[in-house]
mmCIF file of C-alpha atoms and ligand atoms in Angstrom:
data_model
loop_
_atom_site.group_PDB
_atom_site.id
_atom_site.type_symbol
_atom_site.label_atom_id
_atom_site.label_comp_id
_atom_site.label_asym_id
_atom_site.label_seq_id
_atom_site.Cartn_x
_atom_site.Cartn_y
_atom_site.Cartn_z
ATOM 1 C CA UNK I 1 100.360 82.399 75.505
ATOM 2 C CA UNK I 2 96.420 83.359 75.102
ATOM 3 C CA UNK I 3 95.258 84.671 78.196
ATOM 4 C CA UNK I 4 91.481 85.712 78.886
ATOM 5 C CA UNK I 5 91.241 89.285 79.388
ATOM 6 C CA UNK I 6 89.892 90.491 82.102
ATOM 7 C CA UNK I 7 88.294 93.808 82.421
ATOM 8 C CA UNK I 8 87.338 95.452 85.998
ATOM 9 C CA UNK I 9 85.383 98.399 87.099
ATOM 10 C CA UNK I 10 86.011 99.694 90.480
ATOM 11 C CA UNK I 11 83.756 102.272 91.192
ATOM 12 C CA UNK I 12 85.339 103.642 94.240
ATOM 13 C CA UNK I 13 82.934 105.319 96.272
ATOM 14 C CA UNK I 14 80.012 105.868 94.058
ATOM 15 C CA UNK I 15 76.254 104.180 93.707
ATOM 16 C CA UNK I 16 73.934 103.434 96.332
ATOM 17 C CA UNK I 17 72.020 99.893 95.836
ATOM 18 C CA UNK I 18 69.718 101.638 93.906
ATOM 19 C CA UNK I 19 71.967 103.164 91.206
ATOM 20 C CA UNK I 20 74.029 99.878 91.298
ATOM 21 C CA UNK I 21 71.544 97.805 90.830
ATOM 22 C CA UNK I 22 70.352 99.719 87.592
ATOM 23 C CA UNK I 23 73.648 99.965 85.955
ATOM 24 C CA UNK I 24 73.504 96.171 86.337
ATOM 25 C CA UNK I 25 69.928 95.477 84.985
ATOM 26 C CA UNK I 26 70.782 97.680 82.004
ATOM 27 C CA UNK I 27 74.805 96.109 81.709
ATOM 28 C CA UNK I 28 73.335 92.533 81.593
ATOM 29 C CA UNK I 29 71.522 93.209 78.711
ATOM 30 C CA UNK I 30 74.084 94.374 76.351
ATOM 31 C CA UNK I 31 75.953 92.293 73.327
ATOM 32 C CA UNK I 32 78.953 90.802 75.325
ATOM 33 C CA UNK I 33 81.117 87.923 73.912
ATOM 34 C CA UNK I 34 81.682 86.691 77.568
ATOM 35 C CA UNK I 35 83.789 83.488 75.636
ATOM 36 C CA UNK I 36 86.241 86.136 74.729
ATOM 37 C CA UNK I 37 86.310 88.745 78.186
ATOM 38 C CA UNK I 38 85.787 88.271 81.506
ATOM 39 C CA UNK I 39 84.017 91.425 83.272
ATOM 40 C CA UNK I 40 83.842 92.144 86.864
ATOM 41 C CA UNK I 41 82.517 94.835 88.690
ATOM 42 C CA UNK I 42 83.515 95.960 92.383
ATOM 43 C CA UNK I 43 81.166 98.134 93.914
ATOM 44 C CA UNK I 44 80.834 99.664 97.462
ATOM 45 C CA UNK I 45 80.252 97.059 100.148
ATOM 46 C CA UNK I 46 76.723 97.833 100.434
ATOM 47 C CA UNK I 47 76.179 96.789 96.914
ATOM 48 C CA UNK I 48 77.278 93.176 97.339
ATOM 49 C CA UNK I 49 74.417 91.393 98.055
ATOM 50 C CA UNK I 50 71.684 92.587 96.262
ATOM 51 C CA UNK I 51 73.841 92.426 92.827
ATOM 52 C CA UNK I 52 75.061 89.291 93.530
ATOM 53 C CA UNK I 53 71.355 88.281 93.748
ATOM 54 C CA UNK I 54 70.454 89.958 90.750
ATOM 55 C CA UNK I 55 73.285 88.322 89.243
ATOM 56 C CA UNK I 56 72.095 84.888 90.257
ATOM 57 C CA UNK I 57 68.551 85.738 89.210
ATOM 58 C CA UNK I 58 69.717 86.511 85.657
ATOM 59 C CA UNK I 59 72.549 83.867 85.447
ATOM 60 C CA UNK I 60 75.286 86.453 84.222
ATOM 61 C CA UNK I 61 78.633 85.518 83.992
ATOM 62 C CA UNK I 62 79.830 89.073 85.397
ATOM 63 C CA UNK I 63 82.228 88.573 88.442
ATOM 64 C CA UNK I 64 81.761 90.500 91.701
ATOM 65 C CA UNK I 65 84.253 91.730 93.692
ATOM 66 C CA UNK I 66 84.576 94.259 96.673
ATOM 67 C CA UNK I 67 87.151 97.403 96.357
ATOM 68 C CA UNK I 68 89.146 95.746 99.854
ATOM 69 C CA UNK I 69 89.132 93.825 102.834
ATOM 70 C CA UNK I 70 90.017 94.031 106.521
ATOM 71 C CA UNK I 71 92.982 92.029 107.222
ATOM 72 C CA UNK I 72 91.789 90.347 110.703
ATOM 73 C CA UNK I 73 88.365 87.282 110.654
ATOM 74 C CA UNK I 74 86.396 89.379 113.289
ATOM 75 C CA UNK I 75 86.679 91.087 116.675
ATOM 76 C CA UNK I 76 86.593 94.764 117.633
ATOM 77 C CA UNK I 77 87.022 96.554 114.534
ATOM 78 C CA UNK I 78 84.844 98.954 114.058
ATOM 79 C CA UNK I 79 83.690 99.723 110.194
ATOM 80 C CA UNK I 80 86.000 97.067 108.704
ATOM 81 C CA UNK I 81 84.525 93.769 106.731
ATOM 82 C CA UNK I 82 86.645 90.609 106.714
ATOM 83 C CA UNK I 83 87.362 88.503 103.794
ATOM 84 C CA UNK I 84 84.577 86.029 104.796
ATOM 85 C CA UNK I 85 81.859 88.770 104.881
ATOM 86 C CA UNK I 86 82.314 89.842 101.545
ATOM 87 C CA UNK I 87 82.514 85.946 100.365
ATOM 88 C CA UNK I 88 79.040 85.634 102.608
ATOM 89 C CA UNK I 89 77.801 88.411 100.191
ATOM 90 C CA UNK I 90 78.056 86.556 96.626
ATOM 91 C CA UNK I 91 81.557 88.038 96.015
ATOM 92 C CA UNK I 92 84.414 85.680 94.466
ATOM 93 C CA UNK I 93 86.680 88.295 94.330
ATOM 94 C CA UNK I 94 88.534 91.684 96.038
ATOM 95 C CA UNK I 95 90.723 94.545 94.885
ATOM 96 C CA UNK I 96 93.518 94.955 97.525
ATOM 97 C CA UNK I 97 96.544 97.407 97.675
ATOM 98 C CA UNK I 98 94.634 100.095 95.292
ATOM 99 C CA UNK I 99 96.949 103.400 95.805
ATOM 100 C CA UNK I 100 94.186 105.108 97.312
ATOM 101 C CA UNK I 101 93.551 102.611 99.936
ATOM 102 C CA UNK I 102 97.797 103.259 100.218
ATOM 103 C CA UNK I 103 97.544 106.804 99.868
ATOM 104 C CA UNK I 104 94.867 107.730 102.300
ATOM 105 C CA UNK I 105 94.153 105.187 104.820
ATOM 106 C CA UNK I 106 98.301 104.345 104.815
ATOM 107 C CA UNK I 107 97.853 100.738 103.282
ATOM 108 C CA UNK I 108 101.582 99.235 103.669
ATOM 109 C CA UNK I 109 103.360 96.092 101.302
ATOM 110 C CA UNK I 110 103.345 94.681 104.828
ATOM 111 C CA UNK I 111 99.217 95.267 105.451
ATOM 112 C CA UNK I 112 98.838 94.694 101.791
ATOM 113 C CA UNK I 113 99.969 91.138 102.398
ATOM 114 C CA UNK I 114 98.272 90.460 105.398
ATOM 115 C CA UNK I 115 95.155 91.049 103.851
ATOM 116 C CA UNK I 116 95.932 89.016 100.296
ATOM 117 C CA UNK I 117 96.821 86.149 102.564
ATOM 118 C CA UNK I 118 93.220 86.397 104.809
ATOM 119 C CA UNK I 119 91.447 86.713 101.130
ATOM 120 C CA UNK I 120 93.076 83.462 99.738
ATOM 121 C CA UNK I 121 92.117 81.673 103.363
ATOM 122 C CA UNK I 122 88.460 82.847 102.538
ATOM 123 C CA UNK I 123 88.999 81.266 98.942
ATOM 124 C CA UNK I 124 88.626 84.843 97.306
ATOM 125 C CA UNK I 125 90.515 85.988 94.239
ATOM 126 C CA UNK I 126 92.668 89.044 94.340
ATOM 127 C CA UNK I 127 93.367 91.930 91.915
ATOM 128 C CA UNK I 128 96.435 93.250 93.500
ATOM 129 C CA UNK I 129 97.405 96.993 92.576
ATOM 130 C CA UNK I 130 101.139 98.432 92.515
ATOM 131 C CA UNK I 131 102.350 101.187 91.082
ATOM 132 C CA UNK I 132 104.862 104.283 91.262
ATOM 133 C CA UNK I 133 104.478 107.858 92.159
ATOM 134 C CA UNK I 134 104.980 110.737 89.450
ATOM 135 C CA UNK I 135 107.562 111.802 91.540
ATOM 136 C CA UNK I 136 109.318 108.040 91.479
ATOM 137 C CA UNK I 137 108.877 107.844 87.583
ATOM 138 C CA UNK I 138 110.843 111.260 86.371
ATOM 139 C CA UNK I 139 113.133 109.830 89.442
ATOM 140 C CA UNK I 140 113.675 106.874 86.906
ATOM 141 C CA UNK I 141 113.029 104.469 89.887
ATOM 142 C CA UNK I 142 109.459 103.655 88.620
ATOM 143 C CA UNK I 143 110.537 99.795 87.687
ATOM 144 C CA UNK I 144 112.339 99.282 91.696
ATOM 145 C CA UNK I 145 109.653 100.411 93.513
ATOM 146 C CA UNK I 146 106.679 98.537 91.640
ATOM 147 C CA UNK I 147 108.742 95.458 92.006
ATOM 148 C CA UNK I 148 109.715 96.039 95.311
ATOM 149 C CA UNK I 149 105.554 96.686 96.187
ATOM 150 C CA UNK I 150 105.120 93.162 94.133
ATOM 151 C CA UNK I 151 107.456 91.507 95.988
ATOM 152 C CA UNK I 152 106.445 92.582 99.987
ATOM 153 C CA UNK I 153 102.941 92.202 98.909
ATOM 154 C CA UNK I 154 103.108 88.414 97.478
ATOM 155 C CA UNK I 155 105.666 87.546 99.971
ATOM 156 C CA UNK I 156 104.689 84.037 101.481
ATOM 157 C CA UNK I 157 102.030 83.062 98.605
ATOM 158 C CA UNK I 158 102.758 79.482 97.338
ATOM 159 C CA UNK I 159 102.709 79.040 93.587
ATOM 160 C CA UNK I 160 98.949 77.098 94.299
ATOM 161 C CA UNK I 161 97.719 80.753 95.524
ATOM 162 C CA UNK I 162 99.173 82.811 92.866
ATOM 163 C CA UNK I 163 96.881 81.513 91.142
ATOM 164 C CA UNK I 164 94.321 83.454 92.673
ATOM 165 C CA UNK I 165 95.716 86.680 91.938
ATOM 166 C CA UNK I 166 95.921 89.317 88.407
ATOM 167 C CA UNK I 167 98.240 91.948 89.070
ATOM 168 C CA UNK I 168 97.131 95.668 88.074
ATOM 169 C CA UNK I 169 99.590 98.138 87.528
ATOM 170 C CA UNK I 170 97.945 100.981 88.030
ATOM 171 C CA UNK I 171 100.511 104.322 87.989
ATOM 172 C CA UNK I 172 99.572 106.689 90.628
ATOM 173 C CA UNK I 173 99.818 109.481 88.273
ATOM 174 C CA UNK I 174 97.706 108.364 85.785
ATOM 175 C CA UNK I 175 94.509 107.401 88.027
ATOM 176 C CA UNK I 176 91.524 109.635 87.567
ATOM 177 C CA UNK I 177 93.855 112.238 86.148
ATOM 178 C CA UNK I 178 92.824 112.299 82.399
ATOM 179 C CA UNK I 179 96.818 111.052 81.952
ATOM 180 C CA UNK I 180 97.499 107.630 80.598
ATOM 181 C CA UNK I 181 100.827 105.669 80.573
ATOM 182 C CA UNK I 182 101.757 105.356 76.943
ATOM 183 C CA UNK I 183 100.693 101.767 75.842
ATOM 184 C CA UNK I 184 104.614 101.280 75.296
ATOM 185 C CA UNK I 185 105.403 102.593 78.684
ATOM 186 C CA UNK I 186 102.187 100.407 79.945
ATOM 187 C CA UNK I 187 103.444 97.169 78.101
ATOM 188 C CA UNK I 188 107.447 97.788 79.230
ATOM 189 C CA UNK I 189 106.038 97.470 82.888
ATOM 190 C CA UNK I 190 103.753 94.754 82.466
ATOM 191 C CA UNK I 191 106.945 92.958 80.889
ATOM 192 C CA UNK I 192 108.714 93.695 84.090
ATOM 193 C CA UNK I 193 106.189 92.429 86.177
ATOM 194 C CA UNK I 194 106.160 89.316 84.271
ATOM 195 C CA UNK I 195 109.310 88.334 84.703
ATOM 196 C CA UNK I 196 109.445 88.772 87.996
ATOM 197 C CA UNK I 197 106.668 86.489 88.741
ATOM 198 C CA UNK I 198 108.566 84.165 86.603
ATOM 199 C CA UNK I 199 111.504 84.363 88.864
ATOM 200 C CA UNK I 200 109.360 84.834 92.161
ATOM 201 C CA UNK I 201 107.466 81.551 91.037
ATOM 202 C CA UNK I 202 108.114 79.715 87.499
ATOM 203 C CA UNK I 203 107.977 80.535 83.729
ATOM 204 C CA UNK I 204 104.736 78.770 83.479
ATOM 205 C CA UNK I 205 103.324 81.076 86.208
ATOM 206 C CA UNK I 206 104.719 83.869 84.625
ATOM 207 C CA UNK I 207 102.847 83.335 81.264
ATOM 208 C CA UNK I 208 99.803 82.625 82.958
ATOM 209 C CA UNK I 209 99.371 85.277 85.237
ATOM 210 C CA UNK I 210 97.014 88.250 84.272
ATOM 211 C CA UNK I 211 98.416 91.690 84.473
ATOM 212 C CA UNK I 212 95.772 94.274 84.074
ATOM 213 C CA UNK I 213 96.953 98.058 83.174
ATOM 214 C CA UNK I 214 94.567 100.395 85.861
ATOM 215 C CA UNK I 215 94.983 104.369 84.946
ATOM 216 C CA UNK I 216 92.083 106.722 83.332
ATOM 217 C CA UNK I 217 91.367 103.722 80.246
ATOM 218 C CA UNK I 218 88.702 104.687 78.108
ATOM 219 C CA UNK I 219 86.747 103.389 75.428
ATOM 220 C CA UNK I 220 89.063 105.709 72.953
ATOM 221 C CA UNK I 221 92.224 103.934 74.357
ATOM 222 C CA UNK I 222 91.280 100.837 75.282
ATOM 223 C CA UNK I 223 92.056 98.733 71.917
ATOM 224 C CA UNK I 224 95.494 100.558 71.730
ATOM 225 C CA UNK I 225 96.081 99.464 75.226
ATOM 226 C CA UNK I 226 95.309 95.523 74.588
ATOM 227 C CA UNK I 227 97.019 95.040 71.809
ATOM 228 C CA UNK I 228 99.988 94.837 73.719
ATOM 229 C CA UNK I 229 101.293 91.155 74.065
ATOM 230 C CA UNK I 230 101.595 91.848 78.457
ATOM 231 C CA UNK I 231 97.967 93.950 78.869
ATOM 232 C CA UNK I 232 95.695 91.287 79.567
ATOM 233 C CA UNK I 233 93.001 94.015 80.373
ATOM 234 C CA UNK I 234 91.978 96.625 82.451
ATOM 235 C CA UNK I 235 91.263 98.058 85.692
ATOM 236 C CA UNK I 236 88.704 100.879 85.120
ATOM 237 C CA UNK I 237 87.896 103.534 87.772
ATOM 238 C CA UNK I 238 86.123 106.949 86.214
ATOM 239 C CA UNK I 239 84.607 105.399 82.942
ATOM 240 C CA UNK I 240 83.432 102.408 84.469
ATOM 241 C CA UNK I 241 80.461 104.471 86.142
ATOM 242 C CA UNK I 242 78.790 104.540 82.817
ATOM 243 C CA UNK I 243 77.536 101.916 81.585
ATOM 244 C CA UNK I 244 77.904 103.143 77.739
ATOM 245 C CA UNK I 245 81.703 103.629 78.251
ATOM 246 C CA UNK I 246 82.283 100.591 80.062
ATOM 247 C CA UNK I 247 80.228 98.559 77.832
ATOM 248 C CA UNK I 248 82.302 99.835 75.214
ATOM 249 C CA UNK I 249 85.485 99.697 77.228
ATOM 250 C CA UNK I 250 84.648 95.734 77.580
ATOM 251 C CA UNK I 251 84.255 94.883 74.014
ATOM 252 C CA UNK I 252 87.646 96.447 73.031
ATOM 253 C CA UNK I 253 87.413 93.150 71.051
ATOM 254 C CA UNK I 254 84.986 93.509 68.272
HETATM 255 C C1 PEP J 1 91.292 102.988 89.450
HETATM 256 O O1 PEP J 1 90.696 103.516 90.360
HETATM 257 O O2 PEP J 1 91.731 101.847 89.603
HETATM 258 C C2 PEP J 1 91.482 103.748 88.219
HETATM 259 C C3 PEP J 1 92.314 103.263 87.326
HETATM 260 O O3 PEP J 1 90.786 104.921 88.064
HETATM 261 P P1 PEP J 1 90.613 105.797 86.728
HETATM 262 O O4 PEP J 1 90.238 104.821 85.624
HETATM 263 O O5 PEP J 1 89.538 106.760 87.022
HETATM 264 O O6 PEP J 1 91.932 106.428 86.437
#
């Protein structure tokens, strides 16, 4: 089954509106088949609005998404946005369950789901992020645990909602470390995940689902990457700050 690739840039925390709103100005302008990729970029909070507007002003089809949400509507929560904030800001998308947001700020399955189900109620799509531990791969338990992390954080989402969501399997080890899973390695996952969405949902499901592969891509691995049957395109942290490399890294196609 054909299925649009999609290819992300999370730029973690990095840009100010300023900076973000050049990389845009000078993105929008370069020679992308949008017919054959969808692009999205999710920049800091901040950053929202005033690319969304931009975005608007220049009627590009690049999708904007924020790098999380808070998992309650509003209240007493000091520093936390809620999934209706960032759709207030122009965004039609979030990242949720990225391993830093796991590793440092002790994101759960459990608080991973709470927040994928408050995005969906706020009609937001979700890239949702699993992946293993360095240490849980040479254990040889890398398969159990991302499908385990799949299966708390999806738990309650109706086959309607999944619709919503492309998975990104993103290996801990491999994430801003100059290391990349071997495109065989990459696609034997991405098969796994598959077919447990098809047996978590349905086969149709399963085939239409994107699956993203998140972990130091670059422009000079990028093509080896999608030509994998599963990869159905990338989650790109590092070389998604420059626009040269992620330009390139987006037109893995031509
Ligand atoms: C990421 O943050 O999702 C990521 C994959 O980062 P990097 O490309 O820098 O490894």
């Amino acid at each position: 089954m054909k299925r649009k690739p999609l290819i992300a840039a999370n730029w973690k925390m990095n840009k100010g509106i300023g900076e973000s709103l050049d990389y845009f100005l000078k993105f929008k302008d370069k020679n992308i088949d949008y017919s054959q990729v969808d692009v999205l970029i999710a920049p800091p909070y901040i950053s929202l609005y005033p690319m969304y507007k931009e975005i608007k002003a220049n009627k590009s089809p690049i999708f904007l998404s924020s790098q999380n949400i808070y998992m309650k509507d509003e209240g007493a929560y000091t520093g936390e946005i809620s999934a209706a904030m960032v759709k207030s800001c122009g965004a039609t998308y979030t990242i949720l369950g990225h391993s830093e947001r796991r590793e440092y700020f002790n994101e759960t399955d459990e608080i991973v789901n709470m927040k994928l189900k408050k995005a969906i109620s706020a009609e937001l799509n979700i890239i949702l992020c699993v992946g293993e531990r360095d240490i849980e791969r040479e254990a040889g338990v890398a398969y159990e645990v991302v499908l385990s992390q799949l299966g708390k954080s999806l738990m309650g989402v109706t086959e309607e909602e999944i619709e919503r969501i492309a998975i990104a399997y993103e290996p801990v080890w491999a994430i801003g470390t100059g290391k990349t899973a071997s495109s065989e390695d990459a696609e034997a996952m991405h098969n796994e995940i598959r077919k447990k969405i098809e047996i978590l949902y349905n086969k149709t499901i399963g085939e239409s689902i994107r699956i993203l592969y998140g972990g130091s891509v670059k422009p000079e691995n990028i093509r080896e990457l999608m030509q994998k049957e599963n990869i159905d395109g990338a989650l790109v942290g590092g070389a998604s700050l420059d626009v040269e490399k992620f330009c390139k890294i987006a037109t893995f196609y031509a």
